[in-house]
Tab-separated table of C-alpha atoms in Angstrom:
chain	number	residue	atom	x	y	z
P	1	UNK	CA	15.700	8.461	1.975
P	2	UNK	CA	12.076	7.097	1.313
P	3	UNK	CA	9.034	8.838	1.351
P	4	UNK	CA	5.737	7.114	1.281
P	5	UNK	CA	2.863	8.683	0.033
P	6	UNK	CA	1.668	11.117	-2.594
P	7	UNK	CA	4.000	12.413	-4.844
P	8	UNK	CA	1.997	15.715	-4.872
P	9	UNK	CA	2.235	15.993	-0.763
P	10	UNK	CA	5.625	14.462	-0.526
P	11	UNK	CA	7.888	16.565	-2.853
P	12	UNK	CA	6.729	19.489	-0.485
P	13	UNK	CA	8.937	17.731	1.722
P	14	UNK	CA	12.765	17.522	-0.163
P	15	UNK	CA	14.994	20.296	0.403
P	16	UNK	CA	14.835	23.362	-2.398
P	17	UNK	CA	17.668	22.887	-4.851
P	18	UNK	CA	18.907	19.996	-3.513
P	19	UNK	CA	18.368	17.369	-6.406
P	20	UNK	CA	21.010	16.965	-9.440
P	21	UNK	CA	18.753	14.644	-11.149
P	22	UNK	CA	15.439	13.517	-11.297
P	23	UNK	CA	15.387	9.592	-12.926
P	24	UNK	CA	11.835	8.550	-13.290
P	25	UNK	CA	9.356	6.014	-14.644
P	26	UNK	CA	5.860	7.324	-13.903
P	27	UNK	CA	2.809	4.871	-13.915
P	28	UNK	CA	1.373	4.479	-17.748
P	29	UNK	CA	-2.018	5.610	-19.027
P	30	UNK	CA	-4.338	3.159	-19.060
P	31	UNK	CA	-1.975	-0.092	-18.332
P	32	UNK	CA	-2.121	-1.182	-14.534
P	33	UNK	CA	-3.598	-0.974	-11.466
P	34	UNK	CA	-1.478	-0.572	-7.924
P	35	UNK	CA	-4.722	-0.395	-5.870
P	36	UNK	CA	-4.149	2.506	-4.507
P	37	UNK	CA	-6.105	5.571	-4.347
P	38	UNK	CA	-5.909	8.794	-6.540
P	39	UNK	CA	-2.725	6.957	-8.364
P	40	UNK	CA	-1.598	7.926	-11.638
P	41	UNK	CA	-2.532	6.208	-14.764
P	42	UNK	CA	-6.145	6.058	-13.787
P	43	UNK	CA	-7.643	9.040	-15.548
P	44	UNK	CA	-10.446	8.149	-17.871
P	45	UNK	CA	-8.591	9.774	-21.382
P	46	UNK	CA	-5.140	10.562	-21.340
P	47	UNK	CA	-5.350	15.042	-21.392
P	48	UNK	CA	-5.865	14.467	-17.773
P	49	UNK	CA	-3.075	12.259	-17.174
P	50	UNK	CA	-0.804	14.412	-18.958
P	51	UNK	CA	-2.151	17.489	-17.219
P	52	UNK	CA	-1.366	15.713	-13.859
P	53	UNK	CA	1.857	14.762	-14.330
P	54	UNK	CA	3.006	18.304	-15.732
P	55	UNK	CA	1.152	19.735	-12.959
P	56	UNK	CA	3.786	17.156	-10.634
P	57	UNK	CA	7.077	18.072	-12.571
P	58	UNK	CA	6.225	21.707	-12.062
P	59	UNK	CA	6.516	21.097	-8.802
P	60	UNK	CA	9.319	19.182	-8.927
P	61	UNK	CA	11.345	22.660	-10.449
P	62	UNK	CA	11.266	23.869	-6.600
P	63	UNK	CA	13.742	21.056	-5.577
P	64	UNK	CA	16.067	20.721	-8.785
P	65	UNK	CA	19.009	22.184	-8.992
P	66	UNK	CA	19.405	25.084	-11.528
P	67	UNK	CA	21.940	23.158	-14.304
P	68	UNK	CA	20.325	19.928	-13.168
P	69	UNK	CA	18.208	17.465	-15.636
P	70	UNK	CA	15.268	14.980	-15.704
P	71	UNK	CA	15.579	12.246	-17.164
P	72	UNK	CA	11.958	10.886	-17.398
P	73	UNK	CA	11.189	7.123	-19.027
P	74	UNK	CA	7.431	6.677	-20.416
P	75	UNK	CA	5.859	4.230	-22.990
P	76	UNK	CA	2.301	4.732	-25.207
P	77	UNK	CA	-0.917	2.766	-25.277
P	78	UNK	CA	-3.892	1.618	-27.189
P	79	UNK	CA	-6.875	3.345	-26.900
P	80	UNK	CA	-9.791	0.755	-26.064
P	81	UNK	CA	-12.537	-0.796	-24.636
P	82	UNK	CA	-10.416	-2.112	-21.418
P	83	UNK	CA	-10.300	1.475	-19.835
P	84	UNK	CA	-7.340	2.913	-22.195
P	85	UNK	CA	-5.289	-0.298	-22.688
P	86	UNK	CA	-6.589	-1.900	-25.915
P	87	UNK	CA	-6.267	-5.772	-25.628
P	88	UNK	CA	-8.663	-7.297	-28.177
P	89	UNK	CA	-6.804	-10.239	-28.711
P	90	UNK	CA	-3.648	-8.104	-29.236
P	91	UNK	CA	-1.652	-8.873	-26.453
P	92	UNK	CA	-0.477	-12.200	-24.809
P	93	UNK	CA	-0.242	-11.985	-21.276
P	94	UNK	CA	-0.834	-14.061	-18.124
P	95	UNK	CA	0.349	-13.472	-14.334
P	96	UNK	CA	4.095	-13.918	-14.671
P	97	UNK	CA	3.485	-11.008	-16.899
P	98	UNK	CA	1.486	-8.184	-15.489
P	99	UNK	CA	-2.220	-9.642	-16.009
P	100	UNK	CA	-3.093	-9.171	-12.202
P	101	UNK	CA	-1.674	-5.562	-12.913
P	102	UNK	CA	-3.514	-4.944	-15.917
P	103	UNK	CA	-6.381	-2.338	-15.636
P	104	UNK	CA	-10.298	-4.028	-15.493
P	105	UNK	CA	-12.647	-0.796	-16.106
P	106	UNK	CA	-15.625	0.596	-17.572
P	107	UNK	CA	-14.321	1.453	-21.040
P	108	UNK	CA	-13.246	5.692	-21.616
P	109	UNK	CA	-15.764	7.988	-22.489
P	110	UNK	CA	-15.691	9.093	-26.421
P	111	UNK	CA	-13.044	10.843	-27.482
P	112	UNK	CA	-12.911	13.693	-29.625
P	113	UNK	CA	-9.893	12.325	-31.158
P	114	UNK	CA	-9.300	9.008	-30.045
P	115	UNK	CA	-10.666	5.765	-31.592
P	116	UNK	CA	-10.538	2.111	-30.557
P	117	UNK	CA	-6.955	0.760	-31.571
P	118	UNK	CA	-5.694	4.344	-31.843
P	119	UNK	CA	-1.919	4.703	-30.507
P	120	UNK	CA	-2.657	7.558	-27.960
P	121	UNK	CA	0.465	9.741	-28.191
P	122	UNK	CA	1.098	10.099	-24.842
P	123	UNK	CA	4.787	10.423	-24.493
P	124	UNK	CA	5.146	13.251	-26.869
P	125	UNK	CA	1.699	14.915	-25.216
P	126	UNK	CA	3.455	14.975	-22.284
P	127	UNK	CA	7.005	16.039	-23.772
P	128	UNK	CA	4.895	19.100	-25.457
P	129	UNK	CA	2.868	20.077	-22.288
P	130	UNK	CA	6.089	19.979	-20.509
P	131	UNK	CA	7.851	21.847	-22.855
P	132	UNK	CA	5.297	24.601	-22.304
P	133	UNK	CA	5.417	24.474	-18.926
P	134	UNK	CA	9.283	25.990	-19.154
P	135	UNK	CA	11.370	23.036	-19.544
P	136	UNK	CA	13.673	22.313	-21.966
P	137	UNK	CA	13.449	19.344	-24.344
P	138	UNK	CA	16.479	18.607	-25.244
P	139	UNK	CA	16.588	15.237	-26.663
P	140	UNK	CA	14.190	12.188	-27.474
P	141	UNK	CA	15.989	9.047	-26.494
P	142	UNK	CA	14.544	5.781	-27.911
P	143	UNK	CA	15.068	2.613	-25.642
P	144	UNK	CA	14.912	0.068	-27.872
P	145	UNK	CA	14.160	-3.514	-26.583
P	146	UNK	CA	15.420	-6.572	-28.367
P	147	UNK	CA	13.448	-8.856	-25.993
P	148	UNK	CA	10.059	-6.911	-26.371
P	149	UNK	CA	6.679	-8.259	-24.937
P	150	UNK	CA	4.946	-10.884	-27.349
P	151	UNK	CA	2.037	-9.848	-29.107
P	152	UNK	CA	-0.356	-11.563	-30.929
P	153	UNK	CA	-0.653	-8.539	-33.604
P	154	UNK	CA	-1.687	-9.119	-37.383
P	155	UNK	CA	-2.157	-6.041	-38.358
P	156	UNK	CA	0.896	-3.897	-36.804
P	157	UNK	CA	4.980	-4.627	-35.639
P	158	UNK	CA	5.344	-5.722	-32.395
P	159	UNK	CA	6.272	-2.688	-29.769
P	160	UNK	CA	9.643	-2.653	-28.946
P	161	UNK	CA	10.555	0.892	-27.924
P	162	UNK	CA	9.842	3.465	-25.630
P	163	UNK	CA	11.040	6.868	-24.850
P	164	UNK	CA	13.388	8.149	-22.236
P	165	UNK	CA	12.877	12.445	-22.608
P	166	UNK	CA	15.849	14.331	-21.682
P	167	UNK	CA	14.626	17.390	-20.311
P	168	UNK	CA	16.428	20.639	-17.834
P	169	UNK	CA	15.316	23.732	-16.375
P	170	UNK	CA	18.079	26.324	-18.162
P	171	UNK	CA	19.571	26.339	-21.797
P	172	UNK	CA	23.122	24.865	-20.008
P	173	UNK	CA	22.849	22.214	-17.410
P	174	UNK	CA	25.193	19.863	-16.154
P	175	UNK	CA	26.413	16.295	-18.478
P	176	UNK	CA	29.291	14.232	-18.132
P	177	UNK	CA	29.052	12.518	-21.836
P	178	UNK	CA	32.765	11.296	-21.370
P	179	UNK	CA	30.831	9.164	-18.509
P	180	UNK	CA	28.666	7.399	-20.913
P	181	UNK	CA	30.846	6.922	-23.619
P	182	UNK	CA	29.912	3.724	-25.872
P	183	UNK	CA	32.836	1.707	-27.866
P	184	UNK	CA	33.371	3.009	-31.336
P	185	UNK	CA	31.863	0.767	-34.013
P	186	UNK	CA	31.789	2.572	-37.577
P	187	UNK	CA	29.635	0.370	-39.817
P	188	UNK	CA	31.130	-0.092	-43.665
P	189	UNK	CA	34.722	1.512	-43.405
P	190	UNK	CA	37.601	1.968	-41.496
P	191	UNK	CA	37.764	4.797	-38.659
P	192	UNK	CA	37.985	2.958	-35.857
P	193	UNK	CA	41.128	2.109	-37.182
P	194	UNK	CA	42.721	5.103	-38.134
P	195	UNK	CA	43.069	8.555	-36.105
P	196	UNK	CA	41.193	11.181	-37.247
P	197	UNK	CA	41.050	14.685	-37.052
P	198	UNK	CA	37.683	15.182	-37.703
P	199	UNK	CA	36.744	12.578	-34.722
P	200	UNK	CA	35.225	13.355	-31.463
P	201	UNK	CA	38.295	15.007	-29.953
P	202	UNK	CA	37.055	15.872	-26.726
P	203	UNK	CA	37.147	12.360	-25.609
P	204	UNK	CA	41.125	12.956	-25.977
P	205	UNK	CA	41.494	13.891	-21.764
P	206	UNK	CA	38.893	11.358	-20.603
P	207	UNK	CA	40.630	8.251	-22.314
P	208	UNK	CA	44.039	9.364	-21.063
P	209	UNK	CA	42.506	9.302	-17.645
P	210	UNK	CA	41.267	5.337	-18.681
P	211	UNK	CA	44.434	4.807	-20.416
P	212	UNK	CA	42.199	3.748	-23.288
P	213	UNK	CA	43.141	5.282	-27.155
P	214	UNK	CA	41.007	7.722	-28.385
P	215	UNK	CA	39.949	5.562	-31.240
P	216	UNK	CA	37.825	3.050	-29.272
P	217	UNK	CA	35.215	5.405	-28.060
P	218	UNK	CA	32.720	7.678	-29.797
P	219	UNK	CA	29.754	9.763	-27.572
P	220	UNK	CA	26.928	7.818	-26.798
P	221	UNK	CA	24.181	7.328	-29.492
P	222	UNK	CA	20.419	8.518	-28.826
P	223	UNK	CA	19.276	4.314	-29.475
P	224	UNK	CA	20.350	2.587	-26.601
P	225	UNK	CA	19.364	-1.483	-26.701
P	226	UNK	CA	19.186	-2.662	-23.425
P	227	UNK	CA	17.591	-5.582	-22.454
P	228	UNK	CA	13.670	-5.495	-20.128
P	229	UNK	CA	14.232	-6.214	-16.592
P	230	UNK	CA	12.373	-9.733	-15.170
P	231	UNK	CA	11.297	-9.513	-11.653
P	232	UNK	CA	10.318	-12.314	-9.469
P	233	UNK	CA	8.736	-9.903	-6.685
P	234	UNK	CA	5.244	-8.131	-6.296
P	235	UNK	CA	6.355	-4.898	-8.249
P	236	UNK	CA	5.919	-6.339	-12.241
P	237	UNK	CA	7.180	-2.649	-13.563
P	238	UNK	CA	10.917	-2.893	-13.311
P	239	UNK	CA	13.491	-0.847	-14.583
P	240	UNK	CA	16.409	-2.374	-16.137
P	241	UNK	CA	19.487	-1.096	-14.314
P	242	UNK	CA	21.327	0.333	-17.232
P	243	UNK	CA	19.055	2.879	-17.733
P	244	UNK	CA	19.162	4.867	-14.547
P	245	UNK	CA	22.566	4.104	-14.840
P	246	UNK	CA	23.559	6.143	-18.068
P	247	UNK	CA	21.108	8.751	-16.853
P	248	UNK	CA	22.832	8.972	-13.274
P	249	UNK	CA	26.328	8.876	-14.896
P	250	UNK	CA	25.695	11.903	-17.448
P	251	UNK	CA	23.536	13.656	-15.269
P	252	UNK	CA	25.463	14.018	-11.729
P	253	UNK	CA	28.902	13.547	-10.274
P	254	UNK	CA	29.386	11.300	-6.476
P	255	UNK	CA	28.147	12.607	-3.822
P	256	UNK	CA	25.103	14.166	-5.794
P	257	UNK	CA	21.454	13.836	-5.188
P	258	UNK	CA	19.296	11.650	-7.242
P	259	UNK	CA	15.204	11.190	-7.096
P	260	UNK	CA	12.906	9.255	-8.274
P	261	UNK	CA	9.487	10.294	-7.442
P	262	UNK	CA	7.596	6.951	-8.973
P	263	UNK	CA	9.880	4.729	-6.783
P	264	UNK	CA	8.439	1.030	-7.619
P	265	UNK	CA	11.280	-1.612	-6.484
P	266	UNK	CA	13.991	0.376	-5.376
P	267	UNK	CA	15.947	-0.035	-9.271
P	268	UNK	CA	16.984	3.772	-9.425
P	269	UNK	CA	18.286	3.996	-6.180
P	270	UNK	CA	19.865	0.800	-6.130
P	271	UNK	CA	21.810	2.236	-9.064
P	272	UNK	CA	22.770	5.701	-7.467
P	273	UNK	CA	24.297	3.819	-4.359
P	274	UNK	CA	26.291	1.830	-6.231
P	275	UNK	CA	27.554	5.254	-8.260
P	276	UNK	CA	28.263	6.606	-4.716
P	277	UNK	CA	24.901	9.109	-5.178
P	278	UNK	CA	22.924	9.963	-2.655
P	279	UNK	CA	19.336	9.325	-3.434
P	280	UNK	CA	15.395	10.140	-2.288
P	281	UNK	CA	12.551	8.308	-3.206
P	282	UNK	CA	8.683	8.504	-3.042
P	283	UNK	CA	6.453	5.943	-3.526
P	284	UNK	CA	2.674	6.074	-3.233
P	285	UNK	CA	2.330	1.909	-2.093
P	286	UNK	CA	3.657	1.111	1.549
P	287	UNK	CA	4.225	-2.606	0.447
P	288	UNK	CA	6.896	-1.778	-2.303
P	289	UNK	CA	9.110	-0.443	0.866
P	290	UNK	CA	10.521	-4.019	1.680
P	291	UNK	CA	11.436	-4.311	-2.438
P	292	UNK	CA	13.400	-0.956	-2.098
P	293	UNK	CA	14.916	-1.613	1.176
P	294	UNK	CA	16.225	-5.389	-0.051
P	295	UNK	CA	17.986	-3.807	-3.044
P	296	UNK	CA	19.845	-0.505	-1.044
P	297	UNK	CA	19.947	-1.977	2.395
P	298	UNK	CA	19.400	1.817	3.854
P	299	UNK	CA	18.221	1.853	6.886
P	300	UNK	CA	16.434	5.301	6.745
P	301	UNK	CA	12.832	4.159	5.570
P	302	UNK	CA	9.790	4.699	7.622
């Protein structure tokens, strides 16, 4: 199911305790511009955007399930001159890219803490503010991308990560880590070649079930390296599929709920059809619609 409009409005509109999982990419600070009105990402310094989007995910506690998780992707910026997003020379882009995306504004007012070039902080502002708002931050998961953006930097590395927060409403929530799994590589001796005792032996009943030996797997690391998604359509900001995927597989069972409030192209619940989830979606542009519907086929949009 779709729902387009605000996020603030529309989340009124999903069924209390109905969700398993919320799988999310909000809008950045500072970094593009979907021409619409009152979207996020516009705020003049980034306390307000933070402050929205807790102010959202508060409201998004009505419609999660009691052991169920968020699983919530978001990436820093520059401070600057171009209305948060710091270019300057330090960043090579053009339309195939996100230029017509980019944000063209009066530059922020000045900062109290803030400076030109400044990394802004804003994942783990909003991980804190969050976490003081009643969730639970459980883990920091670093997506690492080994085809980054180019940058024209001289005087810092090249960004290549960004942070997917793994966050619930109670102490014990629901996670399938036997789902996620990753093969067992054990760099400078020999355990994946040997049974061990002091191994992960809870994998024991999910690899007789796979009729896989023990030995092969190990639980999933907290660095996953997954490739950026390209997209040849309007929406520039795509997921890459194996992300909601590992979230949707740890984080709910088939036949379970799945949302994604910041909806874009369709990428999360592309995935959670495909894992036999049901999903709901909200998304603030009418136009980004025909994306989603082209990659789930559901008929159920209006």
């Amino acid at each position: 199911m779709l729902l387009i409009g605000d996020c603030f409005k529309k989340i009124d509109e999903i069924k209390e305790k109905s969700v398993q999982a919320i799988v999310t990419s909000p809008p950045y600070w500072g970094l593009r511009d979907y021409k619409m009105d009152g979207q996020l990402g516009e705020e003049l310094v980034p306390e307000d955007f933070v402050l929205r989007l807790t102010a959202f995910f508060h409201k998004c506690k009505r419609v999660l399930r009691d052991d169920g998780t968020l699983w919530l992707n978001i990436g820093d910026t520059y401070f600057g001159a171009k209305g948060g997003h710091w270019e300057g020379g330090n960043s090579i882009t053009n339309n195939a890219t996100g230029d017509n995306y980019r944000m063209h504004r009066k530059a922020p007012p000045k900062h109290s803490r803030l400076k030109t070039k400044d990394l802004t902080g804003v994942p783990w502002m909003l991980a804190f503010s969050l976490q003081k708002d009643g969730w639970y931050l459980r883990q920091d998961i670093i997506w690492h991308k080994p085809n980054p953006m180019p940058e024209a930097v001289k005087d810092r590395c090249v960004k290549s990560h960004e942070y997917i927060f793994l966050m619930s409403l109670k102490p014990r929530y629901y996670f399938d880590h036997e789902a996620i799994q990753e093969p067992a590589v054990y760099a400078g001796d020999n355990r994946a070649s040997r049974h061990d005792s002091r191994r992960d032996e809870p994998l024991a009943s999910n690899m007789a079930a796979t009729s896989q030996p023990t030995k092969d797997f190990r639980n999933k690391r907290d660095v996953w390296s997954i490739n950026t998604a390209q997209s040849g359509e309007a929406h520039f900001a795509v997921f890459p599929e194996k992300i909601p995927e590992l979230c949707i597989k740890a984080g709910t069972k088939e036949g379970d709920v799945v949302l994604d409030p910041f909806m874009g192209s369709g990428t999360t619940a592309n995935v959670a059809k495909r894992l036999g989830r049901e999903w709901i979606g909200i998304e603030l542009n009418e136009d980004y619609a025909n994306l989603i519907n082209n990659k789930t086929a559901q008929e159920e949009l209006f």
